[in-house]
């Protein structure tokens, strides 16, 4: 199988401002958010990054999407280095996190066209794709409503649709079902499976075990910025449920750092 | 993908022009406000000047000849005169008029033996004609009116006498001290007002478009597309400049249309003193100033975490630029050497000041416009760097 996404020895430290030090109740001046992280996602599979809040999932995905630069290491996206050609990487991936927002003043219809234009999608193709995606996510009847007047779920669906205007082969979604009501969450989960069926390579991050169990082929458990375990879902859940396995590893790790 | 810059610009302009509130507050209001303000001010001036039917010019006359005395004594003329004689009395009269504490409106000096000079003068001789001096004070509206009446009278007398003497040829006869002249007042006021209007036009859009997008997380959505950061920066600066320039034009138009009213339709100072060339220079200065201000406000907005912080940071800059506007009122701060015109914002103020006081210096204007365009270009480069910096765009 082709190694479509190679995350190699990624490291990212953040300076913590005085203000943040107070909020986080820490005296540390730097925070190692991602610590020598390595994993590979193969073509056509769904890779799940599982971790608690603050584990470093979003930071990792941001580096993969070239939004922030790693201190060390690199990411190869279909052979293109994020460090060397970030613009090309951006054109190859569809990236969605909850912090990426749409301008509230515009309508889904306009925004889809706008982002399609930025991605250089040909007009006719964009129009067809828009019809299909808007129908699938029931956006059509709200196509001319300003984003400001849409419900949270609808906004999220529009964001998702717009993140894939260019029909990318690699899709990176950060906590895609977070904050969605159960119905919308199911629509999103089903869509991810559909994309997988189309042969797309998908990386999702989440702290929800059931989502991983439902869609992932391979799982990386990330604790404190380091990869604790990385294996197929099948291997991980041979004897125990994913949830039990996670807490076992967590306890093991905590013990390790305790011994230090 | 050069067209991506256009795509960004189109989006920015669409954002602005389809928002009726924005169009109203940034495009219509400034022009309308200036127009109304100046028109009202102009009316105020007009009602002050006593140009009524029974206005009589009270003048002091020196070396009044018999013929002239006879002619001026006609009851129908709106003139009351008192004779003075000797250099000393003349000096005193001129000083009082200059200080605005004279009960007279004018001082008129005829040459000695005026009647004889006229009779003997041959127009064809080519020699300078005998000359009458009429001193007035343009900062006093009554003196202005009197000056018009008396020069008109003298001119009609002159033509009756077949051009045998002249009224006020060459020399300085306006005794108003320079600071008093109304045009001077405007050359002091307008630069400051204009800076304020340009800044507020810019502040209405730039923080919203840059800090606002950052705050709301919409700029991050742009940053994950293949859009180049330099295209984003240029697209933003150009479209913001277009809007700010339109806003500046609105103020400019409001000013052009109301300047004649402000000047009282020729009551105080003829609006025609500002020719097309002056307006053109003014336009150039304003355009280049807008570029600088947009670049400046954009960079500050990119540093800020949100719109509130951005406007908070821009406000002191605006106050400083208005203080720079005040330099046009302090003569010692009005430099004319070209090197001073490399200082952004100050150069704009001084150029406008020079244009309004009719002392336009082409070199200084050229330096200003060129320097400002350079600064704006540097601004775009800095902004590009900032869009590329995760510290600026994704700081916690
Ligand atoms: N821009 C930043 N500045 C400072 N600290 C950051 C920044 N981004 C993330 N962090 C810190 O890095 C750690 C990992 O964050 P994140 O990747 O968002 O975790 P997750 O997405 O797994 O919840 C957290 O402790 C967070 O506070
Ligand atoms: Mg996260």
XYZ file of C-alpha atoms and ligand atoms in Angstrom:
684
model
C 0.000 0.000 0.000
C 1.170 3.475 -0.805
C 2.349 5.608 2.109
C 0.344 8.701 1.277
C 0.912 10.618 4.490
C 4.200 10.325 6.329
C 4.601 12.176 9.584
C 8.263 12.059 10.495
C 9.634 12.919 13.922
C 7.499 16.028 14.365
C 8.272 18.330 17.237
C 6.612 21.570 18.242
C 7.201 23.723 21.303
C 5.249 26.818 22.200
C 6.466 29.700 24.263
C 3.961 30.302 26.985
C 3.138 33.929 27.570
C 2.930 35.288 31.114
C -0.822 35.511 30.709
C -1.089 31.883 29.592
C 1.160 30.832 32.478
C -1.412 32.211 34.889
C -4.334 30.599 33.085
C -2.632 27.210 32.931
C -1.244 27.573 36.460
C 2.270 26.693 35.361
C 5.679 28.252 35.764
C 7.083 26.545 32.668
C 8.092 29.011 29.969
C 7.758 26.517 27.128
C 5.292 23.776 26.349
C 6.270 20.783 24.241
C 2.971 20.284 22.444
C 4.167 17.600 20.046
C 7.190 15.487 20.906
C 8.921 13.535 18.116
C 5.743 12.182 16.637
C 5.923 9.663 13.797
C 3.179 7.822 11.947
C 2.079 6.827 8.476
C -1.311 6.788 6.833
C -1.677 4.516 3.828
C -3.689 5.248 0.739
C -7.399 4.584 1.129
C -7.386 4.096 4.888
C -8.780 6.077 7.762
C -6.208 6.932 10.403
C -7.437 8.007 13.834
C -5.445 10.147 16.256
C -6.850 9.422 19.685
C -5.981 11.579 22.649
C -7.352 13.596 25.530
C -7.687 17.381 25.497
C -4.317 19.050 25.201
C -2.593 15.895 23.982
C -1.340 17.706 20.867
C -3.762 16.444 18.216
C -4.715 19.833 16.768
C -1.098 20.983 16.780
C -0.084 17.872 14.841
C -2.839 18.301 12.259
C -2.009 21.998 11.873
C 1.577 21.106 11.079
C 0.376 18.537 8.551
C -1.761 21.230 6.927
C 1.209 23.643 6.855
C -0.565 26.227 8.987
C 2.273 26.155 11.504
C 5.854 25.044 11.014
C 7.376 22.212 13.049
C 10.522 22.877 15.098
C 11.842 19.534 13.937
C 10.755 16.826 11.536
C 8.696 16.979 8.390
C 5.485 15.749 6.858
C 5.339 14.244 3.395
C 1.964 14.597 1.772
C 1.820 12.365 -1.292
C 5.560 12.919 -1.595
C 5.441 16.688 -1.131
C 7.299 18.092 1.871
C 5.306 20.491 4.010
C 8.489 22.343 4.890
C 9.582 22.772 1.259
C 6.342 23.362 -0.621
C 3.546 24.284 1.764
C 1.396 25.818 -0.988
C 1.347 22.548 -2.927
C 0.466 20.612 0.206
C -2.451 22.956 0.802
C -3.787 22.265 -2.650
C -3.673 18.511 -2.033
C -5.492 18.327 1.259
C -8.882 19.158 2.652
C -8.454 20.474 6.175
C -11.174 21.063 8.709
C -10.923 22.172 12.311
C -13.447 23.934 14.467
C -11.297 27.092 14.484
C -11.619 27.582 10.767
C -14.686 29.766 10.404
C -16.652 31.080 7.469
C -17.374 34.756 7.010
C -20.817 35.234 8.460
C -21.738 37.972 6.038
C -21.722 35.685 2.991
C -23.998 32.866 1.850
C -22.942 29.202 1.497
C -23.460 29.547 -2.218
C -21.044 32.479 -2.556
C -18.485 30.978 -0.195
C -18.403 27.696 -2.097
C -17.727 29.559 -5.351
C -15.134 31.777 -3.663
C -13.116 28.897 -2.236
C -13.469 26.893 -5.442
C -11.936 29.885 -7.244
C -9.069 30.076 -4.742
C -8.390 26.391 -5.344
C -8.514 26.942 -9.084
C -11.462 24.606 -9.622
C -13.017 25.008 -13.043
C -16.436 26.729 -12.905
C -18.565 23.938 -14.375
C -16.961 21.292 -12.193
C -17.421 23.462 -9.121
C -21.092 24.007 -9.923
C -21.774 20.256 -10.285
C -19.871 19.456 -7.112
C -21.724 22.149 -5.247
C -25.117 20.759 -6.263
C -24.137 17.261 -5.182
C -22.665 18.251 -1.817
C -25.376 20.778 -0.989
C -28.025 18.125 -1.706
C -26.272 15.493 0.361
C -26.013 17.781 3.393
C -29.406 19.458 2.889
C -27.751 22.848 2.463
C -29.556 23.625 -0.791
C -32.536 25.375 0.763
C -30.178 27.522 2.850
C -27.780 28.223 -0.002
C -28.771 31.890 -0.125
C -29.021 32.446 3.631
C -26.163 34.332 5.225
C -23.945 32.071 7.332
C -24.722 34.312 10.322
C -28.330 33.141 10.212
C -27.588 29.416 9.998
C -27.782 26.984 12.917
C -24.517 25.705 14.419
C -24.987 22.296 12.811
C -25.676 23.813 9.415
C -22.618 26.067 9.722
C -20.479 23.028 10.483
C -21.856 21.174 7.488
C -21.143 24.151 5.238
C -17.593 24.334 6.632
C -17.097 20.661 5.890
C -18.416 20.964 2.359
C -16.205 23.980 1.709
C -13.112 22.202 3.050
C -13.442 19.726 0.193
C -14.404 22.081 -2.676
C -11.358 20.906 -4.590
C -12.152 17.203 -4.102
C -8.824 16.438 -2.381
C -7.471 12.910 -2.120
C -6.263 13.513 1.416
C -8.652 14.682 4.075
C -7.609 15.865 7.525
C -10.451 16.501 9.963
C -9.898 17.669 13.528
C -12.620 16.396 15.865
C -15.211 16.344 13.054
C -18.175 15.381 15.229
C -17.407 17.616 18.197
C -20.313 19.781 19.219
C -22.657 18.323 16.626
C -26.073 17.004 17.500
C -26.440 13.229 17.040
C -28.206 13.508 13.696
C -25.595 15.769 12.124
C -22.828 13.687 13.683
C -24.225 10.638 11.952
C -24.397 12.448 8.614
C -20.721 13.379 9.007
C -19.655 9.881 10.084
C -21.516 8.320 7.160
C -19.952 10.806 4.791
C -16.475 9.940 6.049
C -17.182 6.269 5.332
C -18.409 7.239 1.882
C -15.197 9.162 1.220
C -13.238 6.137 2.369
C -15.209 3.976 -0.037
C -14.179 6.405 -2.781
C -10.574 5.609 -1.925
C -9.681 8.833 -0.118
C -7.057 8.844 2.595
C -8.425 10.287 5.799
C -6.886 11.388 9.084
C -9.239 12.258 11.920
C -8.441 13.307 15.441
C -10.860 12.677 18.261
C -11.265 11.753 21.888
C -14.410 9.771 21.128
C -13.745 6.021 21.159
C -16.901 5.087 19.271
C -15.995 7.267 16.304
C -12.631 5.534 16.012
C -14.262 2.129 16.297
C -16.768 3.000 13.622
C -14.503 4.391 10.916
C -10.782 3.861 11.552
C -8.466 1.236 10.142
C -5.481 2.339 12.122
C -5.145 4.220 15.413
C -2.428 6.303 17.019
C -2.843 7.015 20.690
C -1.195 10.291 21.552
C -0.374 11.223 25.127
C 1.362 14.456 26.077
C 2.534 15.023 22.541
C 4.145 11.613 22.109
C 2.842 8.627 20.227
C 2.124 5.968 22.869
C 0.872 3.265 20.526
C 0.284 3.109 16.820
C -1.343 0.027 15.351
C -4.326 -1.254 13.405
C -7.645 -1.068 15.196
C -7.898 -4.812 14.811
C -4.650 -5.486 16.678
C -5.410 -2.963 19.403
C -8.818 -4.382 20.192
C -7.909 -8.080 20.069
C -8.380 -8.769 23.748
C -9.897 -5.570 25.110
C -12.167 -2.775 24.007
C -10.456 0.341 22.677
C -11.527 2.269 25.748
C -9.962 -0.238 28.164
C -6.808 -0.371 26.094
C -6.532 3.420 26.115
C -6.741 3.689 29.877
C -4.258 0.829 30.310
C -1.748 2.654 28.190
C -2.530 5.901 29.936
C -1.887 4.377 33.346
C 1.333 2.801 32.091
C 2.532 6.143 30.781
C 1.579 8.020 33.889
C 3.505 5.465 35.935
C 6.484 5.940 33.683
C 6.548 9.678 34.170
C 5.909 9.164 37.850
C 9.022 7.000 38.188
C 11.177 9.666 36.584
C -2.543 31.928 -9.604
C -2.145 35.700 -9.850
C -5.906 35.787 -10.221
C -6.208 34.767 -6.572
C -5.338 38.324 -5.657
C -8.287 39.453 -7.757
C -10.477 36.834 -6.096
C -9.562 38.226 -2.684
C -10.145 41.795 -3.860
C -13.506 40.896 -5.349
C -14.537 39.285 -2.093
C -13.392 42.288 -0.040
C -15.168 44.757 -2.287
C -18.306 42.626 -2.341
C -18.204 42.433 1.444
C -18.124 46.206 1.571
C -20.457 47.258 -1.196
C -23.258 44.837 -0.385
C -23.310 46.110 3.184
C -25.555 49.145 3.160
C -24.531 50.285 6.617
C -20.834 50.255 5.682
C -21.425 52.136 2.440
C -23.491 54.711 4.273
C -21.053 55.348 7.103
C -17.814 55.237 5.135
C -18.779 56.635 1.752
C -21.767 58.921 2.085
C -21.404 60.324 5.573
C -17.923 61.891 5.346
C -18.705 63.856 2.194
C -22.107 64.876 3.423
C -20.738 65.908 6.803
C -18.016 68.092 5.308
C -20.452 69.588 2.849
C -22.955 70.472 5.552
C -20.274 71.690 7.953
C -18.624 73.977 5.412
C -21.896 75.225 4.009
C -23.071 76.148 7.491
C -19.735 77.769 8.308
C -19.921 79.671 5.040
C -23.386 80.930 5.866
C -22.122 82.053 9.237
C -19.413 84.116 7.578
C -21.780 85.511 4.988
C -24.248 86.760 7.563
C -21.389 88.499 9.374
C -20.314 90.630 6.464
C -22.384 93.807 6.385
C -23.146 94.203 2.768
C -26.458 95.905 3.377
C -27.959 98.721 1.388
C -27.087 101.473 3.819
C -23.491 100.358 4.351
C -21.109 103.258 4.018
C -17.413 102.879 3.545
C -15.679 105.003 6.175
C -12.348 106.027 4.792
C -9.380 108.140 5.708
C -8.004 110.037 2.763
C -4.603 111.581 2.332
C -3.732 114.373 -0.157
C -7.290 114.662 -1.401
C -7.342 116.853 -4.487
C -10.073 119.440 -5.076
C -11.623 117.563 -7.981
C -11.676 114.329 -6.025
C -13.107 116.026 -2.949
C -15.907 117.436 -5.046
C -16.529 114.051 -6.625
C -16.452 112.081 -3.354
C -18.754 114.571 -1.666
C -21.759 113.483 -3.697
C -24.452 112.283 -1.304
C -25.327 109.346 -3.504
C -21.927 107.689 -2.974
C -21.818 105.140 -0.094
C -18.674 106.741 1.240
C -17.871 108.858 4.301
C -14.419 110.332 4.402
C -12.075 112.107 6.761
C -8.921 113.775 5.572
C -5.559 113.177 7.089
C -2.190 114.669 6.248
C 1.466 114.013 6.856
C 3.425 110.775 6.961
C 2.923 110.475 10.704
C -0.843 110.488 10.542
C -0.715 108.024 7.660
C 1.465 105.651 9.647
C -0.886 105.828 12.589
C -3.946 105.225 10.417
C -2.325 102.232 8.710
C -1.297 100.714 11.994
C -4.768 101.048 13.459
C -6.273 99.483 10.350
C -3.816 96.627 10.477
C -4.600 95.942 14.127
C -8.310 96.127 13.466
C -8.810 98.899 16.031
C -9.605 101.673 13.593
C -13.127 103.030 13.235
C -12.305 103.448 9.541
C -12.471 100.750 6.929
C -9.845 102.016 4.533
C -6.943 104.371 4.087
C -6.715 105.925 0.620
C -3.616 107.844 -0.428
C -3.539 110.037 -3.485
C -0.316 111.445 -4.871
C 0.329 115.159 -4.170
C -1.203 117.426 -6.804
C -3.327 114.614 -8.123
C -5.503 116.815 -10.366
C -2.500 118.413 -12.007
C -0.757 115.073 -12.500
C -3.789 113.720 -14.269
C -4.167 116.657 -16.542
C -0.515 116.559 -17.504
C -0.307 112.765 -17.864
C -0.223 111.403 -21.396
C -1.429 107.821 -21.643
C 0.595 107.349 -24.808
C 3.822 108.455 -23.115
C 4.299 104.985 -21.673
C 5.370 106.488 -18.355
C 3.836 105.014 -15.194
C 0.508 106.629 -14.447
C -0.074 108.488 -11.180
C -1.063 105.924 -8.589
C -3.681 105.770 -5.894
C -3.098 103.473 -2.928
C -6.032 101.828 -1.164
C -5.142 100.071 2.098
C -7.578 97.590 3.594
C -7.764 94.655 6.005
C -9.152 91.445 4.551
C -9.708 89.857 7.931
C -12.334 92.501 8.614
C -15.451 91.918 6.543
C -16.467 95.602 6.621
C -13.050 96.580 5.366
C -13.455 94.027 2.581
C -16.790 95.473 1.542
C -15.466 99.016 1.723
C -12.472 98.024 -0.365
C -14.711 96.649 -3.073
C -16.908 99.744 -3.086
C -14.038 102.222 -3.190
C -11.944 100.418 -5.796
C -15.029 100.133 -7.956
C -15.665 103.869 -7.582
C -12.070 104.739 -8.323
C -11.997 102.453 -11.309
C -15.074 104.077 -12.765
C -13.524 107.482 -12.101
C -10.361 106.209 -13.749
C -12.137 105.183 -16.905
C -13.943 108.509 -16.898
C -10.534 110.155 -16.792
C -9.324 108.039 -19.706
C -6.956 105.812 -17.745
C -4.841 108.634 -16.500
C -4.090 107.047 -13.150
C -3.901 103.580 -11.602
C -5.300 102.009 -8.464
C -3.052 99.693 -6.496
C -0.481 98.554 -8.999
C 1.995 96.087 -7.466
C 2.960 96.195 -3.826
C 1.177 95.031 -0.714
C -1.916 96.950 0.245
C -3.703 94.316 2.278
C -2.819 95.252 5.842
C -4.239 92.105 7.380
C -1.443 90.324 9.179
C -0.975 86.980 7.371
C -2.454 84.862 10.147
C -5.666 86.812 9.941
C -6.596 85.973 6.403
C -9.392 83.489 6.207
C -7.613 81.380 3.601
C -4.878 80.970 6.114
C -7.374 79.764 8.644
C -8.553 77.091 6.253
C -5.042 76.036 5.340
C -4.652 75.462 9.047
C -7.902 73.672 9.625
C -8.349 71.561 6.512
C -5.171 69.423 6.809
C -6.146 68.378 10.305
C -9.759 67.722 9.335
C -8.687 65.834 6.243
C -6.312 63.614 8.238
C -9.092 62.910 10.699
C -11.518 62.009 7.919
C -9.027 59.788 6.105
C -8.117 57.997 9.301
C -11.679 57.456 10.392
C -12.593 56.152 6.946
C -9.736 53.704 7.220
C -10.522 52.757 10.784
C -14.049 51.879 9.800
C -12.851 49.144 7.458
C -9.273 47.965 8.014
C -9.448 46.670 11.613
C -12.703 44.930 10.745
C -11.211 43.345 7.653
C -7.951 42.157 9.218
C -8.177 41.938 13.020
C -11.844 41.026 12.653
C -11.125 38.152 10.293
C -8.350 36.981 12.569
C -10.566 37.203 15.627
C -13.400 35.310 13.974
C -11.076 32.647 12.559
C -12.067 33.345 8.955
C -8.574 34.328 7.887
C -7.300 30.888 8.972
C -9.793 29.374 6.524
C -8.116 31.398 3.786
C -4.666 30.373 4.970
C -5.340 26.642 4.453
C -6.044 27.227 0.766
C -3.201 27.504 -1.782
C -3.687 31.291 -1.675
C -0.285 32.995 -1.443
C 0.212 35.215 1.581
C 1.534 38.023 -0.578
C -1.611 37.855 -2.710
C -3.727 37.983 0.403
C -1.805 41.014 1.712
C -1.933 42.837 -1.611
C -5.552 41.954 -2.229
C -6.462 43.285 1.186
C -4.395 46.472 0.989
C -5.546 47.306 -2.532
C -9.225 46.718 -1.883
C -9.070 48.545 1.440
C -7.277 51.411 -0.294
C -9.940 51.545 -2.974
C -12.596 51.865 -0.312
C -10.573 54.319 1.767
C -9.809 56.363 -1.340
C -13.499 56.469 -2.187
C -14.146 57.549 1.369
C -11.411 60.182 1.027
C -12.877 61.241 -2.322
C -16.217 61.631 -0.659
C -14.671 64.020 1.857
C -12.755 65.689 -0.936
C -15.889 66.141 -3.043
C -17.819 67.440 -0.076
C -15.025 69.927 0.422
C -14.758 70.995 -3.224
C -18.486 71.565 -3.464
C -18.717 73.481 -0.217
C -15.461 75.464 -0.387
C -17.078 78.236 -2.462
C -19.885 78.405 0.083
C -17.369 78.442 2.884
C -15.568 81.287 1.217
C -18.894 83.051 1.006
C -19.171 83.000 -2.785
C -16.452 85.565 -3.209
C -17.387 87.548 -0.122
C -14.210 86.821 1.760
C -11.874 85.242 -0.683
C -12.773 84.062 -4.096
C -12.925 80.264 -4.235
C -11.348 80.563 -7.648
C -8.038 81.164 -5.955
C -7.824 77.368 -5.876
C -7.377 76.305 -9.472
C -7.795 72.924 -11.068
C -4.095 72.310 -10.551
C -4.372 72.844 -6.819
C -7.239 70.392 -6.615
C -5.271 67.877 -8.651
C -2.259 68.207 -6.364
C -4.532 67.821 -3.379
C -6.021 64.674 -4.888
C -2.577 63.185 -5.482
C -1.514 63.932 -1.941
C -4.716 62.452 -0.541
C -4.411 59.270 -2.630
C -0.843 58.603 -1.544
C -1.734 59.426 2.053
C -4.561 56.893 1.979
C -2.135 54.166 0.893
C 0.141 54.934 3.827
C -2.691 55.027 6.319
C -4.217 51.780 5.018
C -0.876 49.991 5.203
C -0.253 51.337 8.701
C -3.690 50.483 10.058
C -3.565 47.041 8.389
C -0.264 46.144 10.030
C -1.459 47.306 13.424
C -4.674 45.342 12.891
C -2.739 42.211 11.993
C -0.842 42.444 15.284
C -4.001 42.930 17.298
C -5.948 39.976 18.639
C -9.324 41.518 17.889
C -11.051 44.539 16.420
C -11.304 46.259 19.773
C -7.576 45.954 20.379
C -6.889 47.121 16.824
C -9.015 50.254 17.102
C -7.493 50.800 20.522
C -4.028 50.803 19.012
C -4.943 52.817 15.957
C -6.605 55.590 17.961
C -3.337 56.995 19.382
C -1.845 56.898 15.880
C -4.831 58.842 14.625
C -4.433 61.370 17.438
C -0.745 61.741 16.596
C -1.608 62.344 12.953
C -4.166 64.947 13.998
C -1.493 66.568 16.146
C 0.692 66.538 13.050
C -2.281 68.280 11.439
C -1.883 71.005 14.022
C 1.680 71.652 12.853
C 0.140 73.509 9.938
C -0.967 76.129 12.465
C 2.491 76.703 13.897
C 4.690 78.485 11.453
C 7.971 77.310 12.974
C 6.858 73.692 12.428
C 6.035 74.267 8.773
C 9.246 73.225 7.064
C 9.745 73.771 3.376
C 12.962 71.846 2.732
C 12.172 68.683 0.724
C 13.908 66.421 3.257
C 11.107 67.012 5.762
C 8.651 65.629 3.254
C 10.027 62.126 3.738
C 8.262 62.001 7.090
C 4.980 60.176 6.483
C 1.732 61.856 7.558
C 3.626 65.072 8.411
C 4.376 65.397 4.699
C 0.700 65.013 3.845
C -0.305 67.675 6.331
C 2.327 70.116 5.095
C 1.463 69.490 1.443
C -2.193 70.170 2.088
C -1.238 73.215 4.119
C 0.921 74.512 1.273
C -1.770 73.861 -1.314
C -4.428 75.644 0.702
C -2.225 78.632 1.379
C -1.302 78.724 -2.321
C 2.370 78.028 -1.690
C 2.456 74.737 -3.580
C 5.959 73.428 -4.020
C 6.114 70.790 -6.759
C 9.303 69.217 -5.435
C 7.819 68.701 -1.999
C 4.652 67.224 -3.443
C 6.657 64.864 -5.637
C 8.773 63.809 -2.642
C 5.636 63.259 -0.581
C 3.839 61.158 -3.177
C 6.913 59.070 -4.019
C 7.834 58.525 -0.361
C 4.281 57.587 0.532
C 4.046 55.025 -2.266
C 7.327 53.523 -1.047
C 6.070 53.319 2.534
C 2.870 51.634 1.347
C 4.939 49.090 -0.593
C 7.042 48.344 2.480
C 3.808 48.012 4.404
C 2.548 45.327 2.008
C 5.785 43.361 2.417
C 5.527 43.570 6.206
C 1.889 42.493 6.075
C 2.794 39.493 3.906
C 5.397 38.461 6.477
C 2.790 38.782 9.186
C 0.260 36.627 7.357
C 3.015 34.052 7.050
C 3.894 34.194 10.722
C 2.124 31.664 12.908
C 3.046 33.796 15.914
C 0.925 36.609 14.554
C -1.881 34.586 13.037
C -2.201 31.743 15.548
C -0.981 33.199 18.817
C -2.792 32.227 21.965
N -0.415 28.677 19.915
C -0.154 28.059 21.086
N 0.536 28.717 22.029
C 0.820 28.128 23.216
N 0.438 26.891 23.538
C -0.268 26.168 22.643
C -0.601 26.726 21.362
N -1.310 25.794 20.669
C -1.409 24.715 21.488
N -0.788 24.937 22.660
C -0.654 23.978 23.776
O -0.192 22.776 23.237
C -0.841 21.680 23.843
C -1.509 20.832 22.778
O -2.607 21.506 22.254
P -3.560 20.927 21.118
O -2.723 20.448 20.015
O -4.565 21.936 20.808
O -4.236 19.681 21.862
P -5.511 18.852 21.420
O -5.942 19.295 20.082
O -5.046 17.434 21.446
O -6.535 19.099 22.466
C -1.829 22.262 24.826
O -1.262 22.217 26.121
C -1.995 23.674 24.391
O -2.248 24.492 25.497
Mg -7.813 20.053 19.523
